[in-house]
Amino acid sequence: MDNREDSRQDKRLVVVTGGTRGVGAGIARAFAEAGAEVVACARRPPEIPVEGVEFMPLDVRDPAAVRAFFDALPRLDVLVNNAGGAPYRLLDRADAAERHARVIELNLTAPLTVSLAAYEHLKRARGSIVMIGSVGGTRPSPGTAAYGAAKAGLENLARSMAVEWAPDVRVNTLVVGMVRTELSHLHYGDDEGIASVARTVPLGRLAAPSDIGEAAVFLASDAAAYITGASLLVHGGGERPAFLDAATVNKAATANKRVNKGS
C-alpha cells in the first residue's frame, strides 16, 4: 500500500505562489506527486520546470493582477502562500525604510491579498490555505528584521483567518527552519559554511525542499481535517542554544554525548 494514501490530493487544484524554485518548487513537486493538479505562479518562469506543474505568471504584489488571476481559475482547493524572502540588510542601512517596507509587502501584505482573492473558490471547495512561515518570525532576526516581523505577522494572520473562515476554509502555517536550496550559499556561504550551519540543527542537517513539501501536503489533506489555526514546526528540532557552547561547565558530558552519537 502507498504510505501516502491518506495524503492523496487527486483531482484537487493547488496554487503555490513562488512555486518555481527552492522551497516553492519542492512544495509544488510534492503536491504533483500526490496526484494534484498544480499551478505554480511567480514573476518569472522556472529555469527547470517541475514535471506535472503548470506555470502561470503573477506578481503577488499587484492586487489587480492577483484578483484577475483567481477570477480566471475554474476552481481552487488548496492555496499555498509561499512567495517571500529577503536579502540580508541591517536596519540602519541607507534607504532601508523603503526596502524594508517592500519586504513586509511581499511577506505579509501579499499573502493577505492572495488569500482574499482566493477565498470564494476555497469556500465553495471547503478547501485550505497553507502559509509558509519561518523560524525568523519566532525569534530575533538580525539582518532580516523586517522579514522576521512579517513572518510573525503572517502566523498571527493565519490564526485569525482560521477563526473567521471556519468551518469553510482551514488555514494553517508551516514554520520553516533552514532549508538547503540552490540559493543556500547566499545565506550560509560555501559548502563548508553550509555544513557548519547544519551542525547547529539537532537533526544534523538542513531541510530539503521535499521535507517542506511533504508537510504542506499533509496539512492540506483530509488527514489534517481537524487541524486549523495551527503552526507546525518544520525545523529539525530548532537551533542549539548558544549558551550551551559558551558555558564553562558540563563540557565533558556534552563532548561524551557527541562522541557517542558519532560512534
mmCIF file with all atom_site columns, C-alpha atoms in Angstrom, residues 7-205:
data_model
loop_
_atom_site.group_PDB
_atom_site.id
_atom_site.type_symbol
_atom_site.label_atom_id
_atom_site.label_alt_id
_atom_site.label_comp_id
_atom_site.label_asym_id
_atom_site.label_entity_id
_atom_site.label_seq_id
_atom_site.pdbx_PDB_ins_code
_atom_site.Cartn_x
_atom_site.Cartn_y
_atom_site.Cartn_z
_atom_site.occupancy
_atom_site.B_iso_or_equiv
_atom_site.pdbx_formal_charge
_atom_site.auth_seq_id
_atom_site.auth_comp_id
_atom_site.auth_asym_id
_atom_site.auth_atom_id
_atom_site.pdbx_PDB_model_num
ATOM 1   C CA . SER A 1 7   ? -2.497  12.420 1.821   1.00 0.00 ? 7   SER A CA 1
ATOM 2   C CA . ARG A 1 8   ? -3.694  11.940 -1.742  1.00 0.00 ? 8   ARG A CA 1
ATOM 3   C CA . GLN A 1 9   ? -4.649  15.173 -3.499  1.00 0.00 ? 9   GLN A CA 1
ATOM 4   C CA . ASP A 1 10  ? -6.316  13.552 -6.533  1.00 0.00 ? 10  ASP A CA 1
ATOM 5   C CA . LYS A 1 11  ? -8.373  15.958 -8.667  1.00 0.00 ? 11  LYS A CA 1
ATOM 6   C CA . ARG A 1 12  ? -7.620  18.891 -6.376  1.00 0.00 ? 12  ARG A CA 1
ATOM 7   C CA . LEU A 1 13  ? -6.364  22.139 -7.861  1.00 0.00 ? 13  LEU A CA 1
ATOM 8   C CA . VAL A 1 14  ? -3.457  23.580 -5.886  1.00 0.00 ? 14  VAL A CA 1
ATOM 9   C CA . VAL A 1 15  ? -1.868  27.001 -6.382  1.00 0.00 ? 15  VAL A CA 1
ATOM 10  C CA . VAL A 1 16  ? 1.636   27.554 -4.995  1.00 0.00 ? 16  VAL A CA 1
ATOM 11  C CA . THR A 1 17  ? 2.870   31.147 -5.052  1.00 0.00 ? 17  THR A CA 1
ATOM 12  C CA . GLY A 1 18  ? 6.588   31.445 -5.680  1.00 0.00 ? 18  GLY A CA 1
ATOM 13  C CA . GLY A 1 19  ? 6.464   27.811 -6.733  1.00 0.00 ? 19  GLY A CA 1
ATOM 14  C CA . THR A 1 20  ? 9.218   27.854 -9.355  1.00 0.00 ? 20  THR A CA 1
ATOM 15  C CA . ARG A 1 21  ? 12.378  27.285 -7.316  1.00 0.00 ? 21  ARG A CA 1
ATOM 16  C CA . GLY A 1 22  ? 13.701  26.382 -3.882  1.00 0.00 ? 22  GLY A CA 1
ATOM 17  C CA . VAL A 1 23  ? 11.112  25.618 -1.233  1.00 0.00 ? 23  VAL A CA 1
ATOM 18  C CA . GLY A 1 24  ? 8.259   26.579 -3.551  1.00 0.00 ? 24  GLY A CA 1
ATOM 19  C CA . ALA A 1 25  ? 9.354   24.108 -6.227  1.00 0.00 ? 25  ALA A CA 1
ATOM 20  C CA . GLY A 1 26  ? 9.660   21.422 -3.561  1.00 0.00 ? 26  GLY A CA 1
ATOM 21  C CA . ILE A 1 27  ? 6.105   22.115 -2.424  1.00 0.00 ? 27  ILE A CA 1
ATOM 22  C CA . ALA A 1 28  ? 4.749   22.125 -5.979  1.00 0.00 ? 28  ALA A CA 1
ATOM 23  C CA . ARG A 1 29  ? 6.530   18.840 -6.741  1.00 0.00 ? 29  ARG A CA 1
ATOM 24  C CA . ALA A 1 30  ? 5.165   17.173 -3.589  1.00 0.00 ? 30  ALA A CA 1
ATOM 25  C CA . PHE A 1 31  ? 1.573   18.068 -4.470  1.00 0.00 ? 31  PHE A CA 1
ATOM 26  C CA . ALA A 1 32  ? 2.046   16.897 -8.065  1.00 0.00 ? 32  ALA A CA 1
ATOM 27  C CA . GLU A 1 33  ? 3.458   13.584 -6.851  1.00 0.00 ? 33  GLU A CA 1
ATOM 28  C CA . ALA A 1 34  ? 0.437   13.247 -4.549  1.00 0.00 ? 34  ALA A CA 1
ATOM 29  C CA . GLY A 1 35  ? -1.858  13.441 -7.562  1.00 0.00 ? 35  GLY A CA 1
ATOM 30  C CA . ALA A 1 36  ? -2.962  17.079 -7.528  1.00 0.00 ? 36  ALA A CA 1
ATOM 31  C CA . GLU A 1 37  ? -3.305  19.453 -10.446 1.00 0.00 ? 37  GLU A CA 1
ATOM 32  C CA . VAL A 1 38  ? -0.710  22.089 -9.560  1.00 0.00 ? 38  VAL A CA 1
ATOM 33  C CA . VAL A 1 39  ? -0.230  25.666 -10.722 1.00 0.00 ? 39  VAL A CA 1
ATOM 34  C CA . ALA A 1 40  ? 2.960   27.460 -9.714  1.00 0.00 ? 40  ALA A CA 1
ATOM 35  C CA . CYS A 1 41  ? 2.886   31.224 -10.081 1.00 0.00 ? 41  CYS A CA 1
ATOM 36  C CA . ALA A 1 42  ? 5.760   33.682 -9.956  1.00 0.00 ? 42  ALA A CA 1
ATOM 37  C CA . ARG A 1 43  ? 7.006   36.701 -11.828 1.00 0.00 ? 43  ARG A CA 1
ATOM 38  C CA . ARG A 1 44  ? 9.387   34.629 -13.959 1.00 0.00 ? 44  ARG A CA 1
ATOM 39  C CA . PRO A 1 45  ? 9.122   31.094 -15.345 1.00 0.00 ? 45  PRO A CA 1
ATOM 40  C CA . PRO A 1 46  ? 11.207  28.340 -13.750 1.00 0.00 ? 46  PRO A CA 1
ATOM 41  C CA . GLU A 1 47  ? 14.689  27.654 -15.078 1.00 0.00 ? 47  GLU A CA 1
ATOM 42  C CA . ILE A 1 48  ? 13.980  23.960 -14.563 1.00 0.00 ? 48  ILE A CA 1
ATOM 43  C CA . PRO A 1 49  ? 10.273  23.096 -14.958 1.00 0.00 ? 49  PRO A CA 1
ATOM 44  C CA . VAL A 1 50  ? 8.784   20.658 -12.458 1.00 0.00 ? 50  VAL A CA 1
ATOM 45  C CA . GLU A 1 51  ? 7.041   17.695 -14.038 1.00 0.00 ? 51  GLU A CA 1
ATOM 46  C CA . GLY A 1 52  ? 3.298   17.872 -13.582 1.00 0.00 ? 52  GLY A CA 1
ATOM 47  C CA . VAL A 1 53  ? 3.320   21.542 -12.570 1.00 0.00 ? 53  VAL A CA 1
ATOM 48  C CA . GLU A 1 54  ? 1.875   24.288 -14.773 1.00 0.00 ? 54  GLU A CA 1
ATOM 49  C CA . PHE A 1 55  ? 3.472   27.725 -14.624 1.00 0.00 ? 55  PHE A CA 1
ATOM 50  C CA . MET A 1 56  ? 1.390   30.892 -14.737 1.00 0.00 ? 56  MET A CA 1
ATOM 51  C CA . PRO A 1 57  ? 2.978   34.364 -14.389 1.00 0.00 ? 57  PRO A CA 1
ATOM 52  C CA . LEU A 1 58  ? 1.855   36.515 -11.460 1.00 0.00 ? 58  LEU A CA 1
ATOM 53  C CA . ASP A 1 59  ? 3.289   39.296 -9.326  1.00 0.00 ? 59  ASP A CA 1
ATOM 54  C CA . VAL A 1 60  ? 1.626   38.737 -5.936  1.00 0.00 ? 60  VAL A CA 1
ATOM 55  C CA . ARG A 1 61  ? 2.338   42.375 -5.017  1.00 0.00 ? 61  ARG A CA 1
ATOM 56  C CA . ASP A 1 62  ? -0.061  43.590 -7.725  1.00 0.00 ? 62  ASP A CA 1
ATOM 57  C CA . PRO A 1 63  ? -3.594  43.398 -6.229  1.00 0.00 ? 63  PRO A CA 1
ATOM 58  C CA . ALA A 1 64  ? -5.377  43.867 -9.558  1.00 0.00 ? 64  ALA A CA 1
ATOM 59  C CA . ALA A 1 65  ? -3.339  41.123 -11.205 1.00 0.00 ? 65  ALA A CA 1
ATOM 60  C CA . VAL A 1 66  ? -3.944  38.828 -8.227  1.00 0.00 ? 66  VAL A CA 1
ATOM 61  C CA . ARG A 1 67  ? -7.725  39.313 -8.433  1.00 0.00 ? 67  ARG A CA 1
ATOM 62  C CA . ALA A 1 68  ? -7.720  38.715 -12.198 1.00 0.00 ? 68  ALA A CA 1
ATOM 63  C CA . PHE A 1 69  ? -5.613  35.574 -11.748 1.00 0.00 ? 69  PHE A CA 1
ATOM 64  C CA . PHE A 1 70  ? -8.008  33.943 -9.287  1.00 0.00 ? 70  PHE A CA 1
ATOM 65  C CA . ASP A 1 71  ? -11.120 35.146 -11.103 1.00 0.00 ? 71  ASP A CA 1
ATOM 66  C CA . ALA A 1 72  ? -9.876  33.255 -14.165 1.00 0.00 ? 72  ALA A CA 1
ATOM 67  C CA . LEU A 1 73  ? -9.451  29.947 -12.321 1.00 0.00 ? 73  LEU A CA 1
ATOM 68  C CA . PRO A 1 74  ? -12.296 27.449 -12.718 1.00 0.00 ? 74  PRO A CA 1
ATOM 69  C CA . ARG A 1 75  ? -11.911 26.333 -9.092  1.00 0.00 ? 75  ARG A CA 1
ATOM 70  C CA . LEU A 1 76  ? -9.385  26.112 -6.270  1.00 0.00 ? 76  LEU A CA 1
ATOM 71  C CA . ASP A 1 77  ? -8.949  23.581 -3.480  1.00 0.00 ? 77  ASP A CA 1
ATOM 72  C CA . VAL A 1 78  ? -5.614  24.479 -1.880  1.00 0.00 ? 78  VAL A CA 1
ATOM 73  C CA . LEU A 1 79  ? -3.618  27.704 -1.723  1.00 0.00 ? 79  LEU A CA 1
ATOM 74  C CA . VAL A 1 80  ? -0.006  27.658 -0.559  1.00 0.00 ? 80  VAL A CA 1
ATOM 75  C CA . ASN A 1 81  ? 1.268   31.166 0.217   1.00 0.00 ? 81  ASN A CA 1
ATOM 76  C CA . ASN A 1 82  ? 4.967   30.530 -0.273  1.00 0.00 ? 82  ASN A CA 1
ATOM 77  C CA . ALA A 1 83  ? 6.234   33.591 -2.173  1.00 0.00 ? 83  ALA A CA 1
ATOM 78  C CA . GLY A 1 84  ? 8.565   35.602 0.013   1.00 0.00 ? 84  GLY A CA 1
ATOM 79  C CA . GLY A 1 85  ? 12.117  36.114 1.153   1.00 0.00 ? 85  GLY A CA 1
ATOM 80  C CA . ALA A 1 86  ? 14.522  38.901 1.929   1.00 0.00 ? 86  ALA A CA 1
ATOM 81  C CA . PRO A 1 87  ? 18.188  39.777 1.435   1.00 0.00 ? 87  PRO A CA 1
ATOM 82  C CA . TYR A 1 88  ? 20.461  40.409 4.402   1.00 0.00 ? 88  TYR A CA 1
ATOM 83  C CA . ARG A 1 89  ? 20.057  44.086 5.249   1.00 0.00 ? 89  ARG A CA 1
ATOM 84  C CA . LEU A 1 90  ? 20.751  45.833 8.551   1.00 0.00 ? 90  LEU A CA 1
ATOM 85  C CA . LEU A 1 91  ? 18.038  48.149 9.810   1.00 0.00 ? 91  LEU A CA 1
ATOM 86  C CA . ASP A 1 92  ? 20.033  51.371 9.620   1.00 0.00 ? 92  ASP A CA 1
ATOM 87  C CA . ARG A 1 93  ? 21.441  50.872 6.133   1.00 0.00 ? 93  ARG A CA 1
ATOM 88  C CA . ALA A 1 94  ? 20.888  53.729 3.674   1.00 0.00 ? 94  ALA A CA 1
ATOM 89  C CA . ASP A 1 95  ? 17.404  53.766 2.059   1.00 0.00 ? 95  ASP A CA 1
ATOM 90  C CA . ALA A 1 96  ? 16.489  50.919 4.403   1.00 0.00 ? 96  ALA A CA 1
ATOM 91  C CA . ALA A 1 97  ? 12.989  52.163 5.217   1.00 0.00 ? 97  ALA A CA 1
ATOM 92  C CA . GLU A 1 98  ? 11.700  51.791 1.669   1.00 0.00 ? 98  GLU A CA 1
ATOM 93  C CA . ARG A 1 99  ? 13.375  48.423 1.186   1.00 0.00 ? 99  ARG A CA 1
ATOM 94  C CA . HIS A 1 100 ? 12.094  47.047 4.492   1.00 0.00 ? 100 HIS A CA 1
ATOM 95  C CA . ALA A 1 101 ? 8.582   48.171 3.547   1.00 0.00 ? 101 ALA A CA 1
ATOM 96  C CA . ARG A 1 102 ? 8.868   46.142 0.337   1.00 0.00 ? 102 ARG A CA 1
ATOM 97  C CA . VAL A 1 103 ? 9.932   43.079 2.337   1.00 0.00 ? 103 VAL A CA 1
ATOM 98  C CA . ILE A 1 104 ? 6.851   43.408 4.545   1.00 0.00 ? 104 ILE A CA 1
ATOM 99  C CA . GLU A 1 105 ? 4.686   43.900 1.453   1.00 0.00 ? 105 GLU A CA 1
ATOM 100 C CA . LEU A 1 106 ? 5.950   40.668 -0.116  1.00 0.00 ? 106 LEU A CA 1
ATOM 101 C CA . ASN A 1 107 ? 5.911   38.515 3.016   1.00 0.00 ? 107 ASN A CA 1
ATOM 102 C CA . LEU A 1 108 ? 2.766   39.745 4.775   1.00 0.00 ? 108 LEU A CA 1
ATOM 103 C CA . THR A 1 109 ? 0.570   42.045 2.694   1.00 0.00 ? 109 THR A CA 1
ATOM 104 C CA . ALA A 1 110 ? 0.774   39.910 -0.450  1.00 0.00 ? 110 ALA A CA 1
ATOM 105 C CA . PRO A 1 111 ? -0.327  36.660 1.259   1.00 0.00 ? 111 PRO A CA 1
ATOM 106 C CA . LEU A 1 112 ? -3.329  38.534 2.653   1.00 0.00 ? 112 LEU A CA 1
ATOM 107 C CA . THR A 1 113 ? -4.170  39.923 -0.794  1.00 0.00 ? 113 THR A CA 1
ATOM 108 C CA . VAL A 1 114 ? -3.814  36.470 -2.380  1.00 0.00 ? 114 VAL A CA 1
ATOM 109 C CA . SER A 1 115 ? -5.896  34.763 0.308   1.00 0.00 ? 115 SER A CA 1
ATOM 110 C CA . LEU A 1 116 ? -8.718  37.285 -0.044  1.00 0.00 ? 116 LEU A CA 1
ATOM 111 C CA . ALA A 1 117 ? -8.733  36.846 -3.820  1.00 0.00 ? 117 ALA A CA 1
ATOM 112 C CA . ALA A 1 118 ? -8.852  33.047 -3.427  1.00 0.00 ? 118 ALA A CA 1
ATOM 113 C CA . TYR A 1 119 ? -11.457 32.971 -0.655  1.00 0.00 ? 119 TYR A CA 1
ATOM 114 C CA . GLU A 1 120 ? -14.644 32.417 -2.680  1.00 0.00 ? 120 GLU A CA 1
ATOM 115 C CA . HIS A 1 121 ? -13.087 29.500 -4.569  1.00 0.00 ? 121 HIS A CA 1
ATOM 116 C CA . LEU A 1 122 ? -11.815 27.954 -1.354  1.00 0.00 ? 122 LEU A CA 1
ATOM 117 C CA . LYS A 1 123 ? -15.128 28.459 0.442   1.00 0.00 ? 123 LYS A CA 1
ATOM 118 C CA . ARG A 1 124 ? -17.018 26.598 -2.290  1.00 0.00 ? 124 ARG A CA 1
ATOM 119 C CA . ALA A 1 125 ? -14.481 23.759 -2.186  1.00 0.00 ? 125 ALA A CA 1
ATOM 120 C CA . ARG A 1 126 ? -14.193 23.735 1.625   1.00 0.00 ? 126 ARG A CA 1
ATOM 121 C CA . GLY A 1 127 ? -10.508 23.970 0.910   1.00 0.00 ? 127 GLY A CA 1
ATOM 122 C CA . SER A 1 128 ? -7.443  25.045 2.830   1.00 0.00 ? 128 SER A CA 1
ATOM 123 C CA . ILE A 1 129 ? -4.637  27.569 2.944   1.00 0.00 ? 129 ILE A CA 1
ATOM 124 C CA . VAL A 1 130 ? -1.086  26.760 3.961   1.00 0.00 ? 130 VAL A CA 1
ATOM 125 C CA . MET A 1 131 ? 1.033   29.762 4.920   1.00 0.00 ? 131 MET A CA 1
ATOM 126 C CA . ILE A 1 132 ? 4.794   29.290 4.697   1.00 0.00 ? 132 ILE A CA 1
ATOM 127 C CA . GLY A 1 133 ? 6.154   30.936 7.805   1.00 0.00 ? 133 GLY A CA 1
ATOM 128 C CA . SER A 1 134 ? 9.654   30.967 9.248   1.00 0.00 ? 134 SER A CA 1
ATOM 129 C CA . VAL A 1 135 ? 11.516  30.473 12.498  1.00 0.00 ? 135 VAL A CA 1
ATOM 130 C CA . GLY A 1 136 ? 12.666  34.039 11.809  1.00 0.00 ? 136 GLY A CA 1
ATOM 131 C CA . GLY A 1 137 ? 9.217   35.114 12.969  1.00 0.00 ? 137 GLY A CA 1
ATOM 132 C CA . THR A 1 138 ? 9.578   33.355 16.319  1.00 0.00 ? 138 THR A CA 1
ATOM 133 C CA . ARG A 1 139 ? 12.955  34.715 17.460  1.00 0.00 ? 139 ARG A CA 1
ATOM 134 C CA . PRO A 1 140 ? 15.173  37.761 16.854  1.00 0.00 ? 140 PRO A CA 1
ATOM 135 C CA . SER A 1 141 ? 16.108  38.012 13.197  1.00 0.00 ? 141 SER A CA 1
ATOM 136 C CA . PRO A 1 142 ? 19.115  40.360 12.960  1.00 0.00 ? 142 PRO A CA 1
ATOM 137 C CA . GLY A 1 143 ? 19.924  41.302 9.384   1.00 0.00 ? 143 GLY A CA 1
ATOM 138 C CA . THR A 1 144 ? 16.431  40.304 8.266   1.00 0.00 ? 144 THR A CA 1
ATOM 139 C CA . ALA A 1 145 ? 14.357  42.112 10.889  1.00 0.00 ? 145 ALA A CA 1
ATOM 140 C CA . ALA A 1 146 ? 11.585  43.200 8.532   1.00 0.00 ? 146 ALA A CA 1
ATOM 141 C CA . TYR A 1 147 ? 11.296  39.634 7.228   1.00 0.00 ? 147 TYR A CA 1
ATOM 142 C CA . GLY A 1 148 ? 11.055  38.240 10.744  1.00 0.00 ? 148 GLY A CA 1
ATOM 143 C CA . ALA A 1 149 ? 8.410   40.802 11.681  1.00 0.00 ? 149 ALA A CA 1
ATOM 144 C CA . ALA A 1 150 ? 6.410   39.981 8.557   1.00 0.00 ? 150 ALA A CA 1
ATOM 145 C CA . LYS A 1 151 ? 6.559   36.240 9.231   1.00 0.00 ? 151 LYS A CA 1
ATOM 146 C CA . ALA A 1 152 ? 5.428   36.788 12.821  1.00 0.00 ? 152 ALA A CA 1
ATOM 147 C CA . GLY A 1 153 ? 2.515   38.775 11.459  1.00 0.00 ? 153 GLY A CA 1
ATOM 148 C CA . LEU A 1 154 ? 1.753   36.080 8.894   1.00 0.00 ? 154 LEU A CA 1
ATOM 149 C CA . GLU A 1 155 ? 1.409   33.441 11.599  1.00 0.00 ? 155 GLU A CA 1
ATOM 150 C CA . ASN A 1 156 ? -0.987  35.649 13.554  1.00 0.00 ? 156 ASN A CA 1
ATOM 151 C CA . LEU A 1 157 ? -2.919  36.458 10.391  1.00 0.00 ? 157 LEU A CA 1
ATOM 152 C CA . ALA A 1 158 ? -3.349  32.739 9.714   1.00 0.00 ? 158 ALA A CA 1
ATOM 153 C CA . ARG A 1 159 ? -4.768  32.138 13.198  1.00 0.00 ? 159 ARG A CA 1
ATOM 154 C CA . SER A 1 160 ? -7.283  34.972 12.822  1.00 0.00 ? 160 SER A CA 1
ATOM 155 C CA . MET A 1 161 ? -8.186  33.873 9.320   1.00 0.00 ? 161 MET A CA 1
ATOM 156 C CA . ALA A 1 162 ? -8.741  30.316 10.565  1.00 0.00 ? 162 ALA A CA 1
ATOM 157 C CA . VAL A 1 163 ? -11.303 31.548 13.095  1.00 0.00 ? 163 VAL A CA 1
ATOM 158 C CA . GLU A 1 164 ? -13.094 33.943 10.738  1.00 0.00 ? 164 GLU A CA 1
ATOM 159 C CA . TRP A 1 165 ? -13.313 31.484 7.852   1.00 0.00 ? 165 TRP A CA 1
ATOM 160 C CA . ALA A 1 166 ? -14.168 28.335 9.807   1.00 0.00 ? 166 ALA A CA 1
ATOM 161 C CA . PRO A 1 167 ? -15.680 25.900 9.116   1.00 0.00 ? 167 PRO A CA 1
ATOM 162 C CA . ASP A 1 168 ? -15.448 26.515 5.369   1.00 0.00 ? 168 ASP A CA 1
ATOM 163 C CA . VAL A 1 169 ? -11.709 27.094 4.948   1.00 0.00 ? 169 VAL A CA 1
ATOM 164 C CA . ARG A 1 170 ? -8.882  25.672 7.052   1.00 0.00 ? 170 ARG A CA 1
ATOM 165 C CA . VAL A 1 171 ? -5.807  27.881 7.491   1.00 0.00 ? 171 VAL A CA 1
ATOM 166 C CA . ASN A 1 172 ? -2.501  26.680 8.921   1.00 0.00 ? 172 ASN A CA 1
ATOM 167 C CA . THR A 1 173 ? 1.140   27.743 8.981   1.00 0.00 ? 173 THR A CA 1
ATOM 168 C CA . LEU A 1 174 ? 4.322   25.786 8.363   1.00 0.00 ? 174 LEU A CA 1
ATOM 169 C CA . VAL A 1 175 ? 7.030   27.389 10.491  1.00 0.00 ? 175 VAL A CA 1
ATOM 170 C CA . VAL A 1 176 ? 10.060  26.533 8.404   1.00 0.00 ? 176 VAL A CA 1
ATOM 171 C CA . GLY A 1 177 ? 13.648  26.348 9.584   1.00 0.00 ? 177 GLY A CA 1
ATOM 172 C CA . MET A 1 178 ? 16.789  26.421 7.474   1.00 0.00 ? 178 MET A CA 1
ATOM 173 C CA . VAL A 1 179 ? 16.440  24.763 4.065   1.00 0.00 ? 179 VAL A CA 1
ATOM 174 C CA . ARG A 1 180 ? 19.162  23.782 1.617   1.00 0.00 ? 180 ARG A CA 1
ATOM 175 C CA . THR A 1 181 ? 18.252  25.168 -1.800  1.00 0.00 ? 181 THR A CA 1
ATOM 176 C CA . GLU A 1 182 ? 20.083  26.462 -4.853  1.00 0.00 ? 182 GLU A CA 1
ATOM 177 C CA . LEU A 1 183 ? 20.367  29.825 -3.029  1.00 0.00 ? 183 LEU A CA 1
ATOM 178 C CA . SER A 1 184 ? 21.794  28.497 0.252   1.00 0.00 ? 184 SER A CA 1
ATOM 179 C CA . HIS A 1 185 ? 25.233  29.933 -0.495  1.00 0.00 ? 185 HIS A CA 1
ATOM 180 C CA . LEU A 1 186 ? 23.778  33.449 -0.285  1.00 0.00 ? 186 LEU A CA 1
ATOM 181 C CA . HIS A 1 187 ? 22.773  32.824 3.333   1.00 0.00 ? 187 HIS A CA 1
ATOM 182 C CA . TYR A 1 188 ? 25.345  30.362 4.662   1.00 0.00 ? 188 TYR A CA 1
ATOM 183 C CA . GLY A 1 189 ? 28.396  30.568 2.371   1.00 0.00 ? 189 GLY A CA 1
ATOM 184 C CA . ASP A 1 190 ? 30.249  27.733 0.669   1.00 0.00 ? 190 ASP A CA 1
ATOM 185 C CA . ASP A 1 191 ? 29.866  24.002 1.317   1.00 0.00 ? 191 ASP A CA 1
ATOM 186 C CA . GLU A 1 192 ? 31.926  24.271 4.499   1.00 0.00 ? 192 GLU A CA 1
ATOM 187 C CA . GLY A 1 193 ? 29.700  27.075 5.768   1.00 0.00 ? 193 GLY A CA 1
ATOM 188 C CA . ILE A 1 194 ? 26.554  25.126 4.948   1.00 0.00 ? 194 ILE A CA 1
ATOM 189 C CA . ALA A 1 195 ? 27.926  22.065 6.759   1.00 0.00 ? 195 ALA A CA 1
ATOM 190 C CA . SER A 1 196 ? 28.826  24.160 9.790   1.00 0.00 ? 196 SER A CA 1
ATOM 191 C CA . VAL A 1 197 ? 25.346  25.643 9.932   1.00 0.00 ? 197 VAL A CA 1
ATOM 192 C CA . ALA A 1 198 ? 23.808  22.179 9.539   1.00 0.00 ? 198 ALA A CA 1
ATOM 193 C CA . ARG A 1 199 ? 25.681  21.021 12.644  1.00 0.00 ? 199 ARG A CA 1
ATOM 194 C CA . THR A 1 200 ? 23.761  23.566 14.722  1.00 0.00 ? 200 THR A CA 1
ATOM 195 C CA . VAL A 1 201 ? 20.497  21.758 13.930  1.00 0.00 ? 201 VAL A CA 1
ATOM 196 C CA . PRO A 1 202 ? 19.598  18.870 16.287  1.00 0.00 ? 202 PRO A CA 1
ATOM 197 C CA . LEU A 1 203 ? 18.793  16.549 13.358  1.00 0.00 ? 203 LEU A CA 1
ATOM 198 C CA . GLY A 1 204 ? 22.209  17.337 11.896  1.00 0.00 ? 204 GLY A CA 1
ATOM 199 C CA . ARG A 1 205 ? 21.154  18.657 8.501   1.00 0.00 ? 205 ARG A CA 1
#
